[in-house]
Short mmCIF file of C-alpha atoms and ligand atoms in Angstrom, two decimals:
data_model
loop_
_atom_site.label_atom_id
_atom_site.label_comp_id
_atom_site.label_asym_id
_atom_site.label_seq_id
_atom_site.Cartn_x
_atom_site.Cartn_y
_atom_site.Cartn_z
CA MET A 1 233.91 104.01 91.55
CA PRO A 2 231.89 107.40 92.55
CA VAL A 3 228.41 108.12 89.58
CA SER A 4 227.41 111.59 88.89
CA ARG A 5 225.24 112.61 85.69
CA ALA A 6 228.02 111.69 83.97
CA THR A 7 228.22 108.68 84.11
CA PHE A 8 225.04 108.28 82.76
CA ASP A 9 226.89 109.44 79.56
CA ALA A 10 229.10 107.11 79.18
CA VAL A 11 227.53 103.28 80.42
CA MET A 12 223.73 104.30 79.73
CA VAL A 13 222.02 104.15 76.22
CA PRO A 14 221.17 107.78 75.01
CA ASN A 15 217.37 107.22 74.47
CA TYR A 16 216.99 109.56 77.33
CA ALA A 17 218.55 113.03 78.51
CA PRO A 18 218.10 113.32 81.77
CA ALA A 19 219.03 116.64 83.79
CA PRO A 20 221.41 117.31 85.56
CA VAL A 21 220.59 117.15 89.18
CA LEU A 22 220.81 113.31 90.18
CA PRO A 23 218.19 113.36 93.38
CA VAL A 24 219.01 110.48 95.93
CA ARG A 25 216.60 110.81 98.43
CA GLY A 26 212.92 111.80 98.81
CA GLN A 27 210.09 112.57 101.39
CA GLY A 28 206.36 113.74 101.09
CA SER A 29 206.96 115.84 97.88
CA ARG A 30 210.56 117.20 98.47
CA VAL A 31 213.37 115.73 97.07
CA TRP A 32 217.51 115.92 97.49
CA ASP A 33 220.05 115.56 95.03
CA GLN A 34 223.56 113.82 95.15
CA GLU A 35 224.68 117.53 96.79
CA GLY A 36 221.82 117.90 99.58
CA ARG A 37 219.60 120.29 96.98
CA GLU A 38 216.30 120.21 97.93
CA LEU A 39 213.46 120.46 95.48
CA ILE A 40 209.97 120.72 95.09
CA ASP A 41 208.01 117.45 93.60
CA PHE A 42 205.73 118.95 90.73
CA ALA A 43 206.47 115.66 88.30
CA ALA A 44 206.04 112.34 91.15
CA GLY A 45 207.56 109.85 88.60
CA ILE A 46 205.72 110.72 85.75
CA ALA A 47 201.99 110.88 87.67
CA VAL A 48 203.62 107.02 89.51
CA ASN A 49 204.26 108.18 93.06
CA ALA A 50 200.93 108.95 93.37
CA LEU A 51 201.63 109.64 97.51
CA GLY A 52 204.99 110.48 97.24
CA HIS A 53 208.46 109.78 98.01
CA CYS A 54 208.08 107.26 100.94
CA HIS A 55 205.00 107.36 101.86
CA PRO A 56 204.95 104.77 105.53
CA ARG A 57 202.33 102.76 104.75
CA LEU A 58 204.01 101.53 101.67
CA VAL A 59 207.26 101.35 102.94
CA GLU A 60 206.08 99.28 106.06
CA ALA A 61 203.88 96.95 102.88
CA LEU A 62 207.17 97.09 101.13
CA ARG A 63 208.45 95.32 103.96
CA GLU A 64 206.42 93.33 105.30
CA GLN A 65 206.05 91.35 102.32
CA SER A 66 209.70 91.58 101.74
CA ALA A 67 209.83 88.96 104.53
CA LEU A 68 206.86 86.73 103.68
CA ALA A 69 208.20 85.96 99.20
CA TRP A 70 209.02 88.12 96.54
CA HIS A 71 208.59 86.51 94.19
CA LEU A 72 206.67 82.69 93.24
CA SER A 73 206.08 82.65 89.63
CA ASN A 74 202.65 81.97 87.76
CA THR A 75 202.84 78.47 88.34
CA VAL A 76 201.12 78.58 91.52
CA THR A 77 198.84 82.22 92.74
CA ASN A 78 199.82 84.26 95.58
CA GLU A 79 197.65 86.32 98.55
CA PRO A 80 198.57 89.76 97.74
CA ALA A 81 197.91 89.47 94.08
CA LEU A 82 194.51 88.02 95.15
CA ARG A 83 193.31 90.27 97.05
CA LEU A 84 194.79 93.53 94.82
CA ALA A 85 192.29 91.65 92.01
CA GLN A 86 189.47 91.43 94.25
CA ALA A 87 189.65 95.08 96.18
CA LEU A 88 190.11 96.27 92.13
CA CYS A 89 187.03 93.98 91.14
CA ALA A 90 184.92 95.39 93.93
CA ALA A 91 185.88 99.22 92.88
CA THR A 92 184.99 99.67 89.28
CA PHE A 93 182.85 97.85 86.94
CA ALA A 94 185.68 95.57 86.42
CA GLU A 95 185.10 90.97 86.90
CA ARG A 96 188.55 89.20 86.10
CA VAL A 97 192.36 91.42 86.59
CA LEU A 98 195.77 89.87 84.39
CA PHE A 99 198.65 91.57 86.47
CA CYS A 100 201.67 92.83 84.35
CA ASN A 101 204.54 94.84 85.70
CA SER A 102 204.36 98.22 83.67
CA GLY A 103 201.76 101.07 81.82
CA ALA A 104 203.02 99.17 77.67
CA GLU A 105 202.56 95.31 79.00
CA ALA A 106 198.90 96.23 80.32
CA ASN A 107 197.71 97.76 76.78
CA GLU A 108 199.89 94.65 75.24
CA ALA A 109 197.11 92.66 77.13
CA ALA A 110 194.42 94.25 76.44
CA LEU A 111 194.99 94.92 72.72
CA LYS A 112 195.47 91.09 72.11
CA LEU A 113 192.84 90.05 74.53
CA ALA A 114 190.76 92.56 72.18
CA ARG A 115 192.15 91.28 69.33
CA ARG A 116 192.08 86.75 70.75
CA TRP A 117 188.21 87.64 71.42
CA ALA A 118 187.38 89.49 68.10
CA TRP A 119 188.74 86.73 66.47
CA GLN A 120 187.13 84.00 68.09
CA THR A 121 184.11 85.17 67.93
CA HIS A 122 184.01 86.71 64.91
CA GLY A 123 186.59 85.51 63.24
CA VAL A 124 190.24 86.81 61.46
CA ASP A 125 188.46 90.04 59.60
CA LYS A 126 187.88 91.36 62.77
CA HIS A 127 190.65 93.23 64.21
CA GLU A 128 190.90 97.19 63.48
CA ILE A 129 192.20 98.74 65.83
CA ILE A 130 190.69 102.22 66.11
CA SER A 131 193.06 104.94 68.10
CA PHE A 132 193.91 108.68 68.29
CA ASP A 133 195.57 111.00 66.41
CA ASN A 134 198.46 111.95 70.16
CA ALA A 135 197.62 109.20 71.62
CA PHE A 136 200.26 107.59 73.82
CA HIS A 137 200.05 104.10 75.01
CA GLY A 138 203.53 102.88 75.39
CA ARG A 139 206.94 101.62 73.55
CA THR A 140 206.32 98.36 72.85
CA LEU A 141 205.94 97.69 69.24
CA PHE A 142 202.56 96.84 69.19
CA THR A 143 201.68 99.85 71.99
CA VAL A 144 203.87 102.26 70.10
CA SER A 145 202.01 101.70 66.92
CA VAL A 146 199.00 101.89 68.24
CA GLY A 147 200.16 104.94 69.57
CA GLY A 148 199.38 108.45 67.99
CA GLN A 149 202.92 110.08 67.25
CA PRO A 150 204.24 108.90 64.33
CA LYS A 151 207.58 109.77 65.55
CA TYR A 152 207.78 107.25 67.73
CA CYS A 153 207.96 104.68 65.24
CA GLU A 154 210.35 106.13 62.77
CA GLY A 155 212.86 103.14 61.99
CA PHE A 156 211.23 99.94 64.01
CA GLY A 157 209.21 98.90 60.78
CA PRO A 158 207.76 97.14 59.83
CA LEU A 159 205.21 97.33 62.36
CA PRO A 160 201.84 95.98 63.09
CA GLY A 161 198.93 96.26 60.67
CA GLY A 162 195.00 96.44 61.45
CA ILE A 163 195.60 99.66 62.91
CA ARG A 164 193.85 103.22 62.27
CA HIS A 165 193.97 106.76 64.14
CA LEU A 166 191.57 109.76 64.24
CA PRO A 167 191.59 112.95 65.30
CA PHE A 168 190.89 113.08 68.67
CA ASN A 169 187.34 114.66 70.66
CA ASP A 170 185.68 114.73 66.30
CA ILE A 171 182.86 112.09 66.65
CA ALA A 172 182.00 112.55 63.41
CA ALA A 173 185.72 111.07 62.38
CA LEU A 174 184.90 108.10 64.96
CA GLU A 175 181.20 107.61 62.94
CA ALA A 176 182.97 107.20 59.78
CA ALA A 177 185.68 104.73 60.66
CA VAL A 178 184.38 102.56 63.56
CA SER A 179 182.44 99.18 61.59
CA ASP A 180 181.68 95.55 61.60
CA ARG A 181 185.83 95.01 61.23
CA THR A 182 186.65 96.78 64.31
CA CYS A 183 187.71 94.81 66.97
CA ALA A 184 188.69 97.98 69.68
CA VAL A 185 188.52 101.04 69.97
CA ILE A 186 191.34 102.63 72.40
CA LEU A 187 191.70 105.69 74.17
CA GLU A 188 193.08 108.05 76.67
CA PRO A 189 190.32 109.71 78.53
CA VAL A 190 192.46 112.35 79.34
CA GLN A 191 195.53 112.73 77.21
CA GLY A 192 198.49 112.71 78.96
CA GLU A 193 201.80 112.51 76.69
CA GLY A 194 199.72 114.12 73.89
CA GLY A 195 199.65 117.98 75.62
CA VAL A 196 197.18 116.98 78.70
CA LEU A 197 194.26 117.09 76.98
CA PRO A 198 190.80 116.08 78.51
CA ALA A 199 188.50 113.61 76.48
CA ASP A 200 185.35 115.84 75.40
CA PRO A 201 182.07 113.33 77.40
CA ALA A 202 180.23 113.18 74.27
CA PHE A 203 183.05 111.93 72.74
CA VAL A 204 183.46 109.23 75.02
CA ARG A 205 179.47 108.36 74.75
CA ALA A 206 179.87 108.09 71.38
CA ALA A 207 182.73 105.70 71.16
CA ARG A 208 180.95 103.65 73.41
CA ASP A 209 177.69 103.73 71.59
CA LEU A 210 179.67 102.70 68.12
CA CYS A 211 181.47 99.98 70.15
CA ASN A 212 178.22 98.58 71.46
CA ARG A 213 176.99 98.68 67.47
CA HIS A 214 179.38 96.93 66.35
CA GLY A 215 180.48 94.45 68.60
CA ALA A 216 183.73 96.11 69.06
CA LEU A 217 185.90 96.23 72.43
CA LEU A 218 186.05 99.68 73.82
CA ILE A 219 189.42 99.72 75.90
CA PHE A 220 190.04 103.12 78.08
CA ASP A 221 194.48 103.27 79.62
CA GLU A 222 194.06 104.74 82.82
CA ILE A 223 197.19 104.61 82.88
CA GLN A 224 198.57 107.80 83.89
CA SER A 225 194.15 109.19 84.26
CA GLY A 226 193.80 106.83 86.88
CA PHE A 227 194.32 105.76 90.45
CA GLY A 228 193.16 109.26 92.02
CA ARG A 229 194.63 111.05 89.79
CA THR A 230 191.98 113.05 88.46
CA GLY A 231 189.87 113.14 91.40
CA SER A 232 188.42 109.61 91.79
CA LEU A 233 189.75 106.26 91.48
CA TYR A 234 189.48 105.99 87.33
CA HIS A 235 188.02 109.41 86.08
CA TYR A 236 185.63 106.78 83.86
CA MET A 237 183.63 106.61 86.52
CA GLN A 238 183.41 110.89 86.76
CA LEU A 239 182.30 110.32 82.95
CA GLY A 240 179.60 107.93 83.65
CA VAL A 241 180.87 105.51 80.70
CA THR A 242 182.29 102.42 80.75
CA PRO A 243 184.39 100.34 79.31
CA ASP A 244 185.35 96.82 78.15
CA ILE A 245 188.70 96.90 79.07
CA LEU A 246 190.37 99.35 81.22
CA THR A 247 194.59 99.68 81.61
CA SER A 248 196.18 100.50 84.76
CA ALA A 249 199.78 101.35 85.64
CA LYS A 250 201.91 104.42 87.13
CA GLY A 251 200.30 105.84 90.27
CA LEU A 252 198.91 101.50 90.62
CA GLY A 253 202.16 100.82 92.31
CA GLY A 254 203.28 104.30 93.95
CA GLY A 255 206.71 103.93 92.60
CA PHE A 256 206.93 100.36 92.82
CA PRO A 257 206.37 98.67 88.98
CA ILE A 258 203.31 97.45 87.95
CA GLY A 259 200.44 97.53 85.43
CA ALA A 260 197.57 95.59 85.32
CA MET A 261 194.15 95.09 82.48
CA LEU A 262 191.23 95.82 83.86
CA THR A 263 187.83 93.38 82.43
CA THR A 264 185.31 91.70 82.08
CA ALA A 265 184.38 88.09 82.98
CA ARG A 266 182.97 87.66 79.54
CA TYR A 267 186.32 88.86 77.85
CA ALA A 268 188.30 88.16 79.92
CA GLU A 269 187.26 84.50 78.36
CA ALA A 270 189.24 84.47 75.37
CA LEU A 271 193.08 84.37 77.32
CA GLN A 272 192.57 80.85 78.45
CA PRO A 273 195.73 79.04 80.10
CA GLY A 274 198.70 79.95 77.61
CA THR A 275 197.74 82.86 75.41
CA HIS A 276 199.07 85.03 77.48
CA GLY A 277 202.07 85.72 80.35
CA THR A 278 204.64 87.84 82.20
CA THR A 279 207.13 86.35 84.18
CA TYR A 280 206.51 89.03 87.44
CA GLY A 281 203.01 88.96 86.37
CA GLY A 282 201.35 89.81 90.01
CA ASN A 283 204.57 89.86 91.82
CA PRO A 284 203.67 89.96 95.68
CA LEU A 285 206.60 92.63 96.81
CA ALA A 286 204.54 94.69 93.94
CA CYS A 287 200.88 93.43 94.84
CA ALA A 288 201.08 94.07 98.66
CA VAL A 289 202.48 97.61 98.07
CA ALA A 290 199.79 98.54 95.35
CA ASN A 291 196.95 96.88 98.24
CA ALA A 292 198.62 99.48 100.51
CA VAL A 293 198.35 101.90 97.79
CA LEU A 294 194.72 101.50 97.03
CA GLU A 295 193.97 101.34 100.89
CA VAL A 296 194.59 104.86 101.53
CA LEU A 297 193.14 106.08 98.39
CA SER A 298 190.02 104.59 99.27
CA ALA A 299 189.61 106.28 103.05
CA PRO A 300 187.08 109.18 103.26
CA GLY A 301 187.16 112.15 102.11
CA PHE A 302 190.90 110.83 99.84
CA MET A 303 189.67 112.33 96.43
CA ASP A 304 188.45 115.51 98.29
CA GLY A 305 191.44 116.36 98.79
CA VAL A 306 192.64 115.47 95.37
CA LYS A 307 190.04 118.00 93.86
CA ALA A 308 191.57 120.67 96.70
CA ARG A 309 194.63 120.46 95.99
CA ALA A 310 193.83 121.06 91.94
CA GLU A 311 192.08 123.49 92.74
CA ARG A 312 194.72 125.15 94.74
CA LEU A 313 197.66 124.22 91.88
CA LYS A 314 195.47 125.15 88.58
CA GLN A 315 194.55 128.47 90.46
CA GLY A 316 198.33 129.22 91.30
CA LEU A 317 198.55 128.56 87.99
CA ARG A 318 196.38 130.64 86.48
CA GLN A 319 197.71 133.81 88.18
CA LEU A 320 201.91 132.51 86.84
CA GLY A 321 200.72 132.56 83.48
CA GLN A 322 198.27 136.38 83.64
CA ARG A 323 201.92 137.42 85.36
CA HIS A 324 203.71 136.51 82.61
CA GLY A 325 201.67 136.29 79.95
CA LEU A 326 202.21 133.05 79.51
CA PHE A 327 200.13 130.57 79.12
CA GLU A 328 197.02 130.17 76.70
CA THR A 329 195.36 127.75 79.04
CA VAL A 330 195.30 125.99 82.34
CA ARG A 331 193.96 122.70 81.76
CA GLY A 332 193.23 119.14 82.48
CA GLU A 333 191.76 117.08 85.26
CA GLY A 334 192.51 116.68 89.26
CA LEU A 335 196.26 117.06 89.65
CA LEU A 336 197.02 116.35 86.10
CA ILE A 337 197.22 119.71 84.17
CA GLY A 338 198.85 121.51 81.53
CA ALA A 339 199.63 124.93 81.21
CA LEU A 340 199.87 125.84 77.09
CA LEU A 341 202.17 128.18 75.93
CA LYS A 342 201.60 130.81 73.98
CA ALA A 343 201.87 130.85 70.01
CA GLU A 344 205.02 132.66 70.67
CA TRP A 345 206.13 130.22 73.38
CA LYS A 346 205.87 127.02 71.26
CA GLY A 347 207.85 124.31 71.00
CA ARG A 348 210.00 126.13 74.22
CA ALA A 349 208.73 123.93 77.14
CA ARG A 350 211.94 122.36 78.13
CA ASP A 351 213.72 125.62 78.37
CA PHE A 352 211.17 126.24 81.41
CA PHE A 353 211.85 122.43 81.97
CA THR A 354 215.08 123.93 82.85
CA ALA A 355 214.82 126.93 84.83
CA ALA A 356 212.69 125.12 87.81
CA MET A 357 214.71 122.39 87.75
CA GLU A 358 217.10 125.53 88.47
CA GLU A 359 215.38 126.82 91.24
CA GLY A 360 214.21 123.97 93.00
CA VAL A 361 211.08 123.27 91.17
CA TRP A 362 210.76 119.69 89.53
CA MET A 363 207.75 119.39 87.23
CA LEU A 364 206.89 118.30 83.52
CA VAL A 365 206.53 118.56 79.82
CA ALA A 366 204.19 116.63 77.56
CA GLY A 367 205.54 117.68 73.61
CA GLY A 368 206.85 121.06 73.09
CA ASP A 369 203.96 123.23 73.84
CA VAL A 370 202.62 121.87 76.81
CA LEU A 371 204.32 122.63 81.10
CA ARG A 372 202.52 118.94 83.02
CA PHE A 373 202.14 119.17 86.97
CA ALA A 374 201.22 116.01 87.66
CA PRO A 375 202.23 116.02 91.59
CA SER A 376 201.61 113.26 94.81
CA LEU A 377 197.92 113.56 95.27
CA VAL A 378 199.70 114.05 99.19
CA ILE A 379 201.35 116.91 98.53
CA PRO A 380 200.91 119.36 101.95
CA ASP A 381 199.31 122.89 100.76
CA ALA A 382 202.77 124.51 101.31
CA ASP A 383 204.68 122.08 99.10
CA ILE A 384 202.02 123.25 96.45
CA ASP A 385 202.48 127.14 97.35
CA GLU A 386 206.41 127.25 97.25
CA GLY A 387 206.91 124.86 93.96
CA LEU A 388 204.39 127.92 92.63
CA LEU A 389 207.25 130.67 94.28
CA ARG A 390 210.27 129.32 92.73
CA LEU A 391 208.14 128.41 89.06
CA ASP A 392 207.42 132.10 89.63
CA ARG A 393 211.10 132.97 89.66
CA ALA A 394 212.04 130.39 86.64
CA LEU A 395 209.02 131.46 84.63
CA ALA A 396 210.47 135.47 85.11
CA LYS A 397 214.00 133.95 83.78
CA VAL A 398 213.10 132.16 81.04
CA ALA A 399 210.38 135.15 80.22
CA ALA A 400 213.11 137.97 80.37
CA ALA A 401 215.71 135.86 78.63
CA ARG A 402 213.96 136.37 75.46
C1 PLP B 501 202.94 105.78 80.68
C2 PLP B 501 201.95 105.45 79.81
C3 PLP B 501 201.84 104.31 79.40
C4 PLP B 501 203.29 103.48 79.07
O1 PLP B 501 203.26 102.68 80.23
P1 PLP B 501 204.40 102.25 81.03
O2 PLP B 501 204.50 102.21 82.60
O3 PLP B 501 205.60 104.03 80.21
O4 PLP B 501 205.17 101.55 79.75
C5 PLP B 501 200.98 103.89 78.65
N1 PLP B 501 199.97 104.88 78.43
C6 PLP B 501 199.71 105.83 79.22
C7 PLP B 501 198.10 106.40 78.79
C8 PLP B 501 200.59 106.90 79.81
O5 PLP B 501 200.45 107.87 80.60
#
C-alpha cells in the first residue's frame, strides 16, 4: 500500500504536526521528497545530521559494523563502545562515559547521578535541582519537569519534585537560590529550543563558582550545542568553564540514535552496578557511527570550516533581515543560529517555516518568535547561498501577504 503525508493522520499518534513534504532521500545538504522535489537542508534533522545526509565515512562505518555485530547487550562490553568512550575521554574533561539512546536519557542519567551522588555523600536533604526558564532537556517526565517550559508538563502530573526554575543569565537570582540543599545546576550553554539564546560567560562562571562553594554538580546539556555545532567539540571549551557532567546526543550519532553522559571518575562512582541502565546503551552500530563522526570532526581545520560557514550564513541572514525588515537580531554560536523576529512579527515563526518549505528550503523554528538554522557542519558554500536565495523569496512572500 502506498504511503503519503495523509497516512500520518490515519495511523500515527498526533503528537507531531509534520510538514506536507515527505522526504525520502538525502545527500549532503540536499533532500528529495516523494515527488522528486529538492530541498536545501538548513535543519539537519534538528541539529542531528552533523555531517549531512549519507556521509560516505558514516555509511562505511555502519556497513562495516553491520557485518560484525548489531547488538550484544550490557552483559558484555563491546569494542565500538570502548573506542568511543576512550576517544571522548581523550578529547574532553571526562574520565567516564555512560551511553544511552537519546538526549532525554542522557539528561535523565545526569540528573539521577547528581541526586545519587548528593544522597550518598550528604544525605536526602541535598536533592534540589536548579534549572532555568525556557530550558529544554527532553520529554521524559523527569527531564520535562526540569525543563523550563511549563506548557510541556501540563496534564502529566504529579510531577517529580525538588526542582526550581530561575531566569536564565540572571546571576543575582542564581546567587540567591543556590544553597547547601542544591545537588545540581543544569543549563544549556546555548539554549536551543528556548530561542537560540547563548549563556553569558559571566553567568556560566558564576554557576561554576556557586556549585563549587555549595558542593553541587554543574551539568551542561550540550545535546544541541555540542559535537562541533558551535565551532568546538563542545561549547564549554570556548566558555572556559568545565562542568562536572556533560550530556551529548543529536550530532553525536550524525543521525544514528545515541546519547552519552560524560563525567569524572569521582562522580561516576555514584552509579554502581544495578543502579542505572538501558538495554541499547552502547549499541555497537550506534557507537561505530559516532566514532566515525568524531574522527571526521577531529580532522585538522574542521572547526575553522564550521566557523567560516557560520559567518557566511549569519552574514546572509543579516542581509535578508535588513532587506525585509523582519529580524530584531541574528544570534547564536557557530552553526546554531537564531533570527529573532521583530515585535510586529512575534508568534509568526511557523508562517516563515511553511513559506520556506514551499520555496525549497528546510529550516527550523524555536518557539513562535525565532527562526532557527542548524545545517550540516560541512554544508557546501553553494548550498548556503542557494538556501539563502530561496529564503529570500520565502521572506518576501510572507512579508507581502501581511
Ligand atoms: C534535543 C534536546 C534534548 C532532548 O533530546 P532527545 O534526543 O529528543 O531526547 C535535550 N536537551 C537539549 C538541549 C536538546 O536540544
